[in-house]
């Protein structure tokens, strides 16, 4: 606020609370200089919710104490903090290799949000839908059969034996045991089975990972047979 806006604010405050009115010219000048010194960086209003006149009116309405510059500066700082807390930095439009321009745009955006001239940018939510795959990527996937090339898959096999054994079983036409829930150790689909032991208290405990339990293999085989039967029925008809 400039001195003219400060004077208008003091005039409104004096109309609502005569205790703030100064009649001596020297006192009027001192009061105007003091308020301008403390509130010079506080805007009168912003497009998104801040209004210094409303803050002054709220204090006079709810507090028995004479209003001070701090009673307007505190709501303004709270307004700034709240807006910055709801802001997620959007990706700048400048070249990411230009670090100075990148940092400058981030700082200017944050300043505009804090000063109430720009709405806070919300973080984008993860979408549940699947976007269309790029045709070149789709062609490459059809060529290699997977997003992981065979050479890379073979190199990773020693470091993930459970995954390698699962892929080998599927390649041989065997049922994928990890595709179903284990009724014995209660391992969820995709998780390895664990040795289930009965503790002294009678409760079951799972310890180290182990090979799929026979009941889980049987269930996976039954589901695979059922799926195969369902896919063959239209052909037989």
GROMACS .gro file of N, CA, C and O in nm, residues 8-120:
model
  452
    8UNK      N    1  -0.637   0.612   0.333
    8UNK     CA    2  -0.775   0.566   0.318
    8UNK      C    3  -0.807   0.457   0.420
    8UNK      O    4  -0.917   0.454   0.476
    9UNK      N    5  -0.709   0.369   0.447
    9UNK     CA    6  -0.730   0.264   0.546
    9UNK      C    7  -0.748   0.324   0.685
    9UNK      O    8  -0.838   0.284   0.761
   10UNK      N    9  -0.665   0.423   0.719
   10UNK     CA   10  -0.677   0.487   0.851
   10UNK      C   11  -0.809   0.563   0.863
   10UNK      O   12  -0.868   0.570   0.972
   11UNK      N   13  -0.856   0.619   0.753
   11UNK     CA   14  -0.985   0.689   0.757
   11UNK      C   15  -1.098   0.592   0.787
   11UNK      O   16  -1.188   0.621   0.867
   12UNK      N   17  -1.095   0.473   0.725
   12UNK     CA   18  -1.197   0.373   0.753
   12UNK      C   19  -1.187   0.326   0.898
   12UNK      O   20  -1.290   0.313   0.967
   13UNK      N   21  -1.065   0.301   0.944
   13UNK     CA   22  -1.048   0.255   1.082
   13UNK      C   23  -1.096   0.361   1.180
   13UNK      O   24  -1.162   0.329   1.280
   14UNK      N   25  -1.065   0.489   1.152
   14UNK     CA   26  -1.110   0.597   1.241
   14UNK      C   27  -1.262   0.608   1.245
   14UNK      O   28  -1.320   0.641   1.350
   15UNK      N   29  -1.327   0.577   1.133
   15UNK     CA   30  -1.474   0.582   1.132
   15UNK      C   31  -1.533   0.469   1.215
   15UNK      O   32  -1.636   0.487   1.281
   16UNK      N   33  -1.465   0.351   1.215
   16UNK     CA   34  -1.516   0.237   1.291
   16UNK      C   35  -1.469   0.238   1.436
   16UNK      O   36  -1.539   0.184   1.524
   17UNK      N   37  -1.354   0.296   1.463
   17UNK     CA   38  -1.299   0.301   1.600
   17UNK      C   39  -1.238   0.439   1.621
   17UNK      O   40  -1.121   0.463   1.587
   18UNK      N   41  -1.314   0.530   1.677
   18UNK     CA   42  -1.266   0.669   1.694
   18UNK      C   43  -1.140   0.679   1.780
   18UNK      O   44  -1.074   0.785   1.779
   19UNK      N   45  -1.103   0.575   1.853
   19UNK     CA   46  -0.982   0.584   1.936
   19UNK      C   47  -0.856   0.601   1.852
   19UNK      O   48  -0.753   0.646   1.903
   20UNK      N   49  -0.860   0.564   1.726
   20UNK     CA   50  -0.742   0.574   1.641
   20UNK      C   51  -0.728   0.711   1.575
   20UNK      O   52  -0.627   0.737   1.510
   21UNK      N   53  -0.828   0.796   1.590
   21UNK     CA   54  -0.826   0.925   1.522
   21UNK      C   55  -0.723   1.017   1.588
   21UNK      O   56  -0.715   1.026   1.710
   22UNK      N   57  -0.640   1.083   1.506
   22UNK     CA   58  -0.543   1.181   1.553
   22UNK      C   59  -0.584   1.317   1.496
   22UNK      O   60  -0.614   1.329   1.377
   23UNK      N   61  -0.585   1.419   1.584
   23UNK     CA   62  -0.627   1.553   1.541
   23UNK      C   63  -0.509   1.647   1.520
   23UNK      O   64  -0.516   1.739   1.439
   24UNK      N   65  -0.401   1.625   1.591
   24UNK     CA   66  -0.282   1.708   1.575
   24UNK      C   67  -0.213   1.672   1.442
   24UNK      O   68  -0.196   1.554   1.408
   25UNK      N   69  -0.172   1.773   1.365
   25UNK     CA   70  -0.112   1.748   1.234
   25UNK      C   71   0.016   1.666   1.246
   25UNK      O   72   0.044   1.579   1.163
   26UNK      N   73   0.093   1.694   1.350
   26UNK     CA   74   0.217   1.617   1.368
   26UNK      C   75   0.189   1.472   1.399
   26UNK      O   76   0.257   1.382   1.346
   27UNK      N   77   0.089   1.446   1.484
   27UNK     CA   78   0.053   1.309   1.516
   27UNK      C   79  -0.005   1.236   1.395
   27UNK      O   80   0.020   1.116   1.375
   28UNK      N   81  -0.081   1.308   1.315
   28UNK     CA   82  -0.136   1.248   1.193
   28UNK      C   83  -0.024   1.207   1.099
   28UNK      O   84  -0.024   1.096   1.042
   29UNK      N   85   0.075   1.294   1.082
   29UNK     CA   86   0.188   1.262   0.994
   29UNK      C   87   0.268   1.145   1.049
   29UNK      O   88   0.310   1.056   0.972
   30UNK      N   89   0.290   1.143   1.181
   30UNK     CA   90   0.366   1.032   1.242
   30UNK      C   91   0.292   0.899   1.227
   30UNK      O   92   0.352   0.795   1.199
   31UNK      N   93   0.159   0.905   1.251
   31UNK     CA   94   0.080   0.782   1.237
   31UNK      C   95   0.082   0.730   1.094
   31UNK      O   96   0.099   0.610   1.070
   32UNK      N   97   0.069   0.819   0.997
   32UNK     CA   98   0.072   0.778   0.857
   32UNK      C   99   0.208   0.720   0.819
   32UNK      O  100   0.216   0.617   0.751
   33UNK      N  101   0.316   0.784   0.867
   33UNK     CA  102   0.450   0.734   0.837
   33UNK      C  103   0.474   0.598   0.901
   33UNK      O  104   0.535   0.509   0.839
   34UNK      N  105   0.426   0.582   1.026
   34UNK     CA  106   0.445   0.454   1.094
   34UNK      C  107   0.371   0.341   1.024
   34UNK      O  108   0.428   0.234   0.998
   35UNK      N  109   0.245   0.361   0.989
   35UNK     CA  110   0.167   0.257   0.924
   35UNK      C  111   0.222   0.225   0.785
   35UNK      O  112   0.223   0.109   0.743
   36UNK      N  113   0.268   0.329   0.715
   36UNK     CA  114   0.325   0.304   0.583
   36UNK      C  115   0.456   0.226   0.594
   36UNK      O  116   0.486   0.139   0.510
   37UNK      N  117   0.535   0.253   0.696
   37UNK     CA  118   0.661   0.182   0.715
   37UNK      C  119   0.636   0.034   0.743
   37UNK      O  120   0.709  -0.054   0.695
   38UNK      N  121   0.530   0.003   0.819
   38UNK     CA  122   0.504  -0.135   0.859
   38UNK      C  123   0.417  -0.211   0.759
   38UNK      O  124   0.424  -0.335   0.754
   39UNK      N  125   0.336  -0.140   0.682
   39UNK     CA  126   0.243  -0.207   0.591
   39UNK      C  127   0.267  -0.172   0.444
   39UNK      O  128   0.181  -0.199   0.360
   40UNK      N  129   0.382  -0.116   0.415
   40UNK     CA  130   0.410  -0.076   0.277
   40UNK      C  131   0.415  -0.193   0.180
   40UNK      O  132   0.387  -0.177   0.061
   41UNK      N  133   0.451  -0.313   0.230
   41UNK     CA  134   0.459  -0.430   0.142
   41UNK      C  135   0.331  -0.514   0.145
   41UNK      O  136   0.327  -0.622   0.087
   42UNK      N  137   0.228  -0.466   0.214
   42UNK     CA  138   0.100  -0.537   0.222
   42UNK      C  139   0.003  -0.472   0.125
   42UNK      O  140  -0.022  -0.352   0.132
   43UNK      N  141  -0.054  -0.548   0.031
   43UNK     CA  142  -0.147  -0.488  -0.065
   43UNK      C  143  -0.283  -0.458  -0.002
   43UNK      O  144  -0.321  -0.519   0.100
   44UNK      N  145  -0.352  -0.365  -0.061
   44UNK     CA  146  -0.487  -0.335  -0.013
   44UNK      C  147  -0.581  -0.453  -0.038
   44UNK      O  148  -0.660  -0.490   0.049
   45UNK      N  149  -0.569  -0.511  -0.157
   45UNK     CA  150  -0.651  -0.627  -0.192
   45UNK      C  151  -0.581  -0.704  -0.303
   45UNK      O  152  -0.495  -0.650  -0.374
   46UNK      N  153  -0.618  -0.831  -0.317
   46UNK     CA  154  -0.566  -0.915  -0.425
   46UNK      C  155  -0.684  -0.979  -0.497
   46UNK      O  156  -0.796  -0.984  -0.444
   47UNK      N  157  -0.662  -1.031  -0.618
   47UNK     CA  158  -0.774  -1.094  -0.691
   47UNK      C  159  -0.826  -1.220  -0.624
   47UNK      O  160  -0.934  -1.268  -0.659
   48UNK      N  161  -0.749  -1.277  -0.528
   48UNK     CA  162  -0.787  -1.408  -0.474
   48UNK      C  163  -0.795  -1.405  -0.321
   48UNK      O  164  -0.720  -1.471  -0.252
   49UNK      N  165  -0.884  -1.324  -0.268
   49UNK     CA  166  -0.925  -1.342  -0.130
   49UNK      C  167  -0.870  -1.247  -0.025
   49UNK      O  168  -0.925  -1.241   0.084
   50UNK      N  169  -0.763  -1.173  -0.053
   50UNK     CA  170  -0.709  -1.086   0.051
   50UNK      C  171  -0.769  -0.947   0.040
   50UNK      O  172  -0.783  -0.890  -0.069
   51UNK      N  173  -0.804  -0.890   0.158
   51UNK     CA  174  -0.859  -0.755   0.163
   51UNK      C  175  -0.817  -0.695   0.297
   51UNK      O  176  -0.860  -0.740   0.404
   52UNK      N  177  -0.730  -0.593   0.292
   52UNK     CA  178  -0.682  -0.531   0.415
   52UNK      C  179  -0.794  -0.461   0.490
   52UNK      O  180  -0.797  -0.461   0.615
   53UNK      N  181  -0.888  -0.403   0.419
   53UNK     CA  182  -1.002  -0.338   0.484
   53UNK      C  183  -1.086  -0.440   0.561
   53UNK      O  184  -1.133  -0.413   0.672
   54UNK      N  185  -1.104  -0.558   0.501
   54UNK     CA  186  -1.179  -0.663   0.570
   54UNK      C  187  -1.105  -0.713   0.692
   54UNK      O  188  -1.167  -0.742   0.796
   55UNK      N  189  -0.971  -0.721   0.685
   55UNK     CA  190  -0.893  -0.764   0.801
   55UNK      C  191  -0.905  -0.663   0.914
   55UNK      O  192  -0.919  -0.701   1.032
   56UNK      N  193  -0.901  -0.534   0.880
   56UNK     CA  194  -0.916  -0.431   0.983
   56UNK      C  195  -1.057  -0.435   1.043
   56UNK      O  196  -1.075  -0.425   1.166
   57UNK      N  197  -1.156  -0.450   0.960
   57UNK     CA  198  -1.294  -0.456   1.008
   57UNK      C  199  -1.315  -0.577   1.099
   57UNK      O  200  -1.383  -0.568   1.202
   58UNK      N  201  -1.254  -0.691   1.064
   58UNK     CA  202  -1.267  -0.811   1.145
   58UNK      C  203  -1.204  -0.791   1.283
   58UNK      O  204  -1.260  -0.834   1.385
   59UNK      N  205  -1.088  -0.726   1.288
   59UNK     CA  206  -1.024  -0.704   1.418
   59UNK      C  207  -1.108  -0.611   1.505
   59UNK      O  208  -1.129  -0.638   1.624
   60UNK      N  209  -1.156  -0.502   1.447
   60UNK     CA  210  -1.236  -0.408   1.526
   60UNK      C  211  -1.364  -0.474   1.575
   60UNK      O  212  -1.413  -0.446   1.686
   61UNK      N  213  -1.419  -0.564   1.495
   61UNK     CA  214  -1.544  -0.630   1.533
   61UNK      C  215  -1.525  -0.733   1.642
   61UNK      O  216  -1.616  -0.754   1.724
   62UNK      N  217  -1.410  -0.797   1.649
   62UNK     CA  218  -1.392  -0.910   1.741
   62UNK      C  219  -1.298  -0.882   1.856
   62UNK      O  220  -1.295  -0.961   1.951
   63UNK      N  221  -1.220  -0.774   1.851
   63UNK     CA  222  -1.122  -0.748   1.958
   63UNK      C  223  -1.156  -0.619   2.031
   63UNK      O  224  -1.190  -0.518   1.968
   64UNK      N  225  -1.142  -0.617   2.165
   64UNK     CA  226  -1.167  -0.494   2.239
   64UNK      C  227  -1.048  -0.398   2.236
   64UNK      O  228  -1.058  -0.285   2.286
   65UNK      N  229  -0.935  -0.442   2.182
   65UNK     CA  230  -0.814  -0.362   2.183
   65UNK      C  231  -0.804  -0.276   2.057
   65UNK      O  232  -0.851  -0.315   1.949
   66UNK      N  233  -0.742  -0.161   2.072
   66UNK     CA  234  -0.722  -0.071   1.959
   66UNK      C  235  -0.634  -0.138   1.854
   66UNK      O  236  -0.535  -0.204   1.886
   67UNK      N  237  -0.671  -0.122   1.728
   67UNK     CA  238  -0.600  -0.189   1.620
   67UNK      C  239  -0.461  -0.131   1.601
   67UNK      O  240  -0.438  -0.009   1.618
   68UNK      N  241  -0.367  -0.219   1.570
   68UNK     CA  242  -0.228  -0.183   1.541
   68UNK      C  243  -0.192  -0.234   1.402
   68UNK      O  244  -0.260  -0.323   1.348
   69UNK      N  245  -0.083  -0.185   1.343
   69UNK     CA  246  -0.041  -0.239   1.213
   69UNK      C  247  -0.021  -0.390   1.213
   69UNK      O  248  -0.048  -0.457   1.113
   70UNK      N  249   0.024  -0.443   1.326
   70UNK     CA  250   0.047  -0.588   1.335
   70UNK      C  251  -0.083  -0.666   1.318
   70UNK      O  252  -0.081  -0.782   1.273
   71UNK      N  253  -0.196  -0.607   1.352
   71UNK     CA  254  -0.323  -0.676   1.341
   71UNK      C  255  -0.367  -0.692   1.195
   71UNK      O  256  -0.461  -0.767   1.165
   72UNK      N  257  -0.302  -0.624   1.104
   72UNK     CA  258  -0.324  -0.643   0.961
   72UNK      C  259  -0.209  -0.723   0.900
   72UNK      O  260  -0.231  -0.807   0.812
   73UNK      N  261  -0.088  -0.701   0.950
   73UNK     CA  262   0.027  -0.774   0.897
   73UNK      C  263   0.019  -0.923   0.929
   73UNK      O  264   0.057  -1.007   0.845
   74UNK      N  265  -0.031  -0.960   1.048
   74UNK     CA  266  -0.039  -1.102   1.084
   74UNK      C  267  -0.134  -1.179   0.992
   74UNK      O  268  -0.098  -1.286   0.941
   75UNK      N  269  -0.257  -1.130   0.967
   75UNK     CA  270  -0.343  -1.202   0.871
   75UNK      C  271  -0.282  -1.211   0.731
   75UNK      O  272  -0.302  -1.310   0.661
   76UNK      N  273  -0.209  -1.107   0.691
   76UNK     CA  274  -0.146  -1.110   0.560
   76UNK      C  275  -0.039  -1.220   0.552
   76UNK      O  276  -0.034  -1.294   0.454
   77UNK      N  277   0.043  -1.233   0.656
   77UNK     CA  278   0.144  -1.338   0.657
   77UNK      C  279   0.079  -1.476   0.661
   77UNK      O  280   0.128  -1.571   0.598
   78UNK      N  281  -0.031  -1.490   0.733
   78UNK     CA  282  -0.103  -1.618   0.734
   78UNK      C  283  -0.160  -1.650   0.597
   78UNK      O  284  -0.158  -1.765   0.552
   79UNK      N  285  -0.211  -1.548   0.530
   79UNK     CA  286  -0.263  -1.564   0.394
   79UNK      C  287  -0.154  -1.613   0.300
   79UNK      O  288  -0.173  -1.706   0.221
   80UNK      N  289  -0.034  -1.555   0.310
   80UNK     CA  290   0.078  -1.595   0.225
   80UNK      C  291   0.121  -1.739   0.254
   80UNK      O  292   0.142  -1.818   0.162
   81UNK      N  293   0.133  -1.774   0.382
   81UNK     CA  294   0.177  -1.909   0.418
   81UNK      C  295   0.076  -2.013   0.370
   81UNK      O  296   0.114  -2.121   0.321
   82UNK      N  297  -0.051  -1.983   0.385
   82UNK     CA  298  -0.154  -2.079   0.343
   82UNK      C  299  -0.149  -2.103   0.193
   82UNK      O  300  -0.160  -2.217   0.146
   83UNK      N  301  -0.130  -1.999   0.115
   83UNK     CA  302  -0.126  -2.014  -0.030
   83UNK      C  303  -0.003  -2.092  -0.074
   83UNK      O  304  -0.011  -2.178  -0.162
   84UNK      N  305   0.111  -2.064  -0.013
   84UNK     CA  306   0.233  -2.137  -0.049
   84UNK      C  307   0.224  -2.283  -0.007
   84UNK      O  308   0.279  -2.371  -0.074
   85UNK      N  309   0.156  -2.311   0.105
   85UNK     CA  310   0.142  -2.449   0.149
   85UNK      C  311   0.055  -2.530   0.053
   85UNK      O  312   0.070  -2.652   0.043
   86UNK      N  313  -0.036  -2.464  -0.018
   86UNK     CA  314  -0.123  -2.533  -0.113
   86UNK      C  315  -0.068  -2.532  -0.255
   86UNK      O  316  -0.133  -2.580  -0.347
   87UNK      N  317   0.053  -2.479  -0.271
   87UNK     CA  318   0.112  -2.464  -0.405
   87UNK      C  319   0.212  -2.574  -0.433
   87UNK      O  320   0.296  -2.607  -0.348
   88UNK      N  321   0.203  -2.635  -0.549
   88UNK     CA  322   0.302  -2.731  -0.597
   88UNK      C  323   0.367  -2.673  -0.722
   88UNK      O  324   0.298  -2.640  -0.819
   89UNK      N  325   0.498  -2.660  -0.719
   89UNK     CA  326   0.569  -2.594  -0.829
   89UNK      C  327   0.541  -2.663  -0.961
   89UNK      O  328   0.574  -2.782  -0.978
   90UNK      N  329   0.483  -2.593  -1.058
   90UNK     CA  330   0.468  -2.652  -1.191
   90UNK      C  331   0.602  -2.652  -1.263
   90UNK      O  332   0.694  -2.578  -1.226
   91UNK      N  333   0.615  -2.734  -1.364
   91UNK     CA  334   0.740  -2.740  -1.440
   91UNK      C  335   0.758  -2.610  -1.517
   91UNK      O  336   0.669  -2.570  -1.593
   92UNK      N  337   0.870  -2.540  -1.498
   92UNK     CA  338   0.892  -2.415  -1.572
   92UNK      C  339   0.892  -2.438  -1.722
   92UNK      O  340   0.923  -2.547  -1.771
   93UNK      N  341   0.860  -2.333  -1.796
   93UNK     CA  342   0.854  -2.342  -1.942
   93UNK      C  343   0.988  -2.318  -2.009
   93UNK      O  344   0.999  -2.334  -2.131
   94UNK      N  345   1.091  -2.281  -1.932
   94UNK     CA  346   1.222  -2.249  -1.991
   94UNK      C  347   1.303  -2.376  -2.009
   94UNK      O  348   1.264  -2.486  -1.965
   95UNK      N  349   1.418  -2.361  -2.073
   95UNK     CA  350   1.509  -2.473  -2.097
   95UNK      C  351   1.561  -2.525  -1.963
   95UNK      O  352   1.619  -2.448  -1.885
   96UNK      N  353   1.542  -2.654  -1.929
   96UNK     CA  354   1.589  -2.704  -1.800
   96UNK      C  355   1.740  -2.698  -1.784
   96UNK      O  356   1.790  -2.703  -1.670
   97UNK      N  357   1.813  -2.687  -1.893
   97UNK     CA  358   1.959  -2.675  -1.883
   97UNK      C  359   2.002  -2.534  -1.842
   97UNK      O  360   2.116  -2.514  -1.802
   98UNK      N  361   1.911  -2.439  -1.855
   98UNK     CA  362   1.940  -2.301  -1.812
   98UNK      C  363   1.899  -2.288  -1.666
   98UNK      O  364   1.786  -2.253  -1.634
   99UNK      N  365   1.993  -2.317  -1.576
   99UNK     CA  366   1.959  -2.323  -1.434
   99UNK      C  367   1.913  -2.188  -1.380
   99UNK      O  368   1.821  -2.181  -1.299
  100UNK      N  369   1.977  -2.080  -1.425
  100UNK     CA  370   1.939  -1.947  -1.376
  100UNK      C  371   1.795  -1.913  -1.415
  100UNK      O  372   1.717  -1.865  -1.332
  101UNK      N  373   1.760  -1.937  -1.543
  101UNK     CA  374   1.624  -1.907  -1.587
  101UNK      C  375   1.523  -1.998  -1.520
  101UNK      O  376   1.412  -1.955  -1.486
  102UNK      N  377   1.561  -2.124  -1.498
  102UNK     CA  378   1.472  -2.220  -1.431
  102UNK      C  379   1.441  -2.172  -1.289
  102UNK      O  380   1.324  -2.167  -1.248
  103UNK      N  381   1.545  -2.137  -1.213
  103UNK     CA  382   1.526  -2.091  -1.075
  103UNK      C  383   1.450  -1.960  -1.071
  103UNK      O  384   1.367  -1.937  -0.982
  104UNK      N  385   1.475  -1.872  -1.168
  104UNK     CA  386   1.407  -1.743  -1.171
  104UNK      C  387   1.257  -1.760  -1.192
  104UNK      O  388   1.176  -1.696  -1.123
  105UNK      N  389   1.219  -1.848  -1.286
  105UNK     CA  390   1.077  -1.869  -1.311
  105UNK      C  391   1.007  -1.932  -1.191
  105UNK      O  392   0.895  -1.895  -1.157
  106UNK      N  393   1.074  -2.027  -1.124
  106UNK     CA  394   1.016  -2.087  -1.004
  106UNK      C  395   0.994  -1.981  -0.896
  106UNK      O  396   0.888  -1.977  -0.832
  107UNK      N  397   1.096  -1.895  -0.876
  107UNK     CA  398   1.085  -1.791  -0.773
  107UNK      C  399   0.975  -1.692  -0.806
  107UNK      O  400   0.898  -1.650  -0.717
  108UNK      N  401   0.965  -1.651  -0.932
  108UNK     CA  402   0.861  -1.555  -0.971
  108UNK      C  403   0.722  -1.615  -0.956
  108UNK      O  404   0.628  -1.547  -0.914
  109UNK      N  405   0.708  -1.744  -0.987
  109UNK     CA  406   0.577  -1.809  -0.972
  109UNK      C  407   0.538  -1.816  -0.824
  109UNK      O  408   0.423  -1.787  -0.787
  110UNK      N  409   0.633  -1.854  -0.739
  110UNK     CA  410   0.603  -1.861  -0.596
  110UNK      C  411   0.568  -1.723  -0.540
  110UNK      O  412   0.478  -1.710  -0.456
  111UNK      N  413   0.640  -1.621  -0.587
  111UNK     CA  414   0.612  -1.486  -0.538
  111UNK      C  415   0.472  -1.442  -0.579
  111UNK      O  416   0.398  -1.382  -0.500
  112UNK      N  417   0.434  -1.472  -0.703
  112UNK     CA  418   0.300  -1.435  -0.749
  112UNK      C  419   0.192  -1.508  -0.671
  112UNK      O  420   0.087  -1.451  -0.638
  113UNK      N  421   0.216  -1.635  -0.639
  113UNK     CA  422   0.119  -1.711  -0.559
  113UNK      C  423   0.108  -1.652  -0.420
  113UNK      O  424  -0.002  -1.633  -0.367
  114UNK      N  425   0.223  -1.622  -0.357
  114UNK     CA  426   0.222  -1.568  -0.221
  114UNK      C  427   0.155  -1.431  -0.217
  114UNK      O  428   0.086  -1.398  -0.119
  115UNK      N  429   0.174  -1.350  -0.320
  115UNK     CA  430   0.117  -1.215  -0.321
  115UNK      C  431  -0.028  -1.212  -0.366
  115UNK      O  432  -0.089  -1.106  -0.371
  116UNK      N  433  -0.083  -1.328  -0.401
  116UNK     CA  434  -0.226  -1.335  -0.433
  116UNK      C  435  -0.262  -1.294  -0.573
  116UNK      O  436  -0.379  -1.271  -0.603
  117UNK      N  437  -0.163  -1.287  -0.665
  117UNK     CA  438  -0.194  -1.252  -0.803
  117UNK      C  439  -0.201  -1.374  -0.894
  117UNK      O  440  -0.231  -1.361  -1.012
  118UNK      N  441  -0.172  -1.493  -0.838
  118UNK     CA  442  -0.178  -1.617  -0.914
  118UNK      C  443  -0.229  -1.727  -0.823
  118UNK      O  444  -0.189  -1.735  -0.706
  119UNK      N  445  -0.316  -1.810  -0.875
  119UNK     CA  446  -0.371  -1.918  -0.795
  119UNK      C  447  -0.266  -2.027  -0.771
  119UNK      O  448  -0.182  -2.054  -0.858
  120UNK      N  449  -0.267  -2.092  -0.653
  120UNK     CA  450  -0.173  -2.203  -0.630
  120UNK      C  451  -0.193  -2.314  -0.730
  120UNK      O  452  -0.306  -2.346  -0.768
   0.00000   0.00000   0.00000
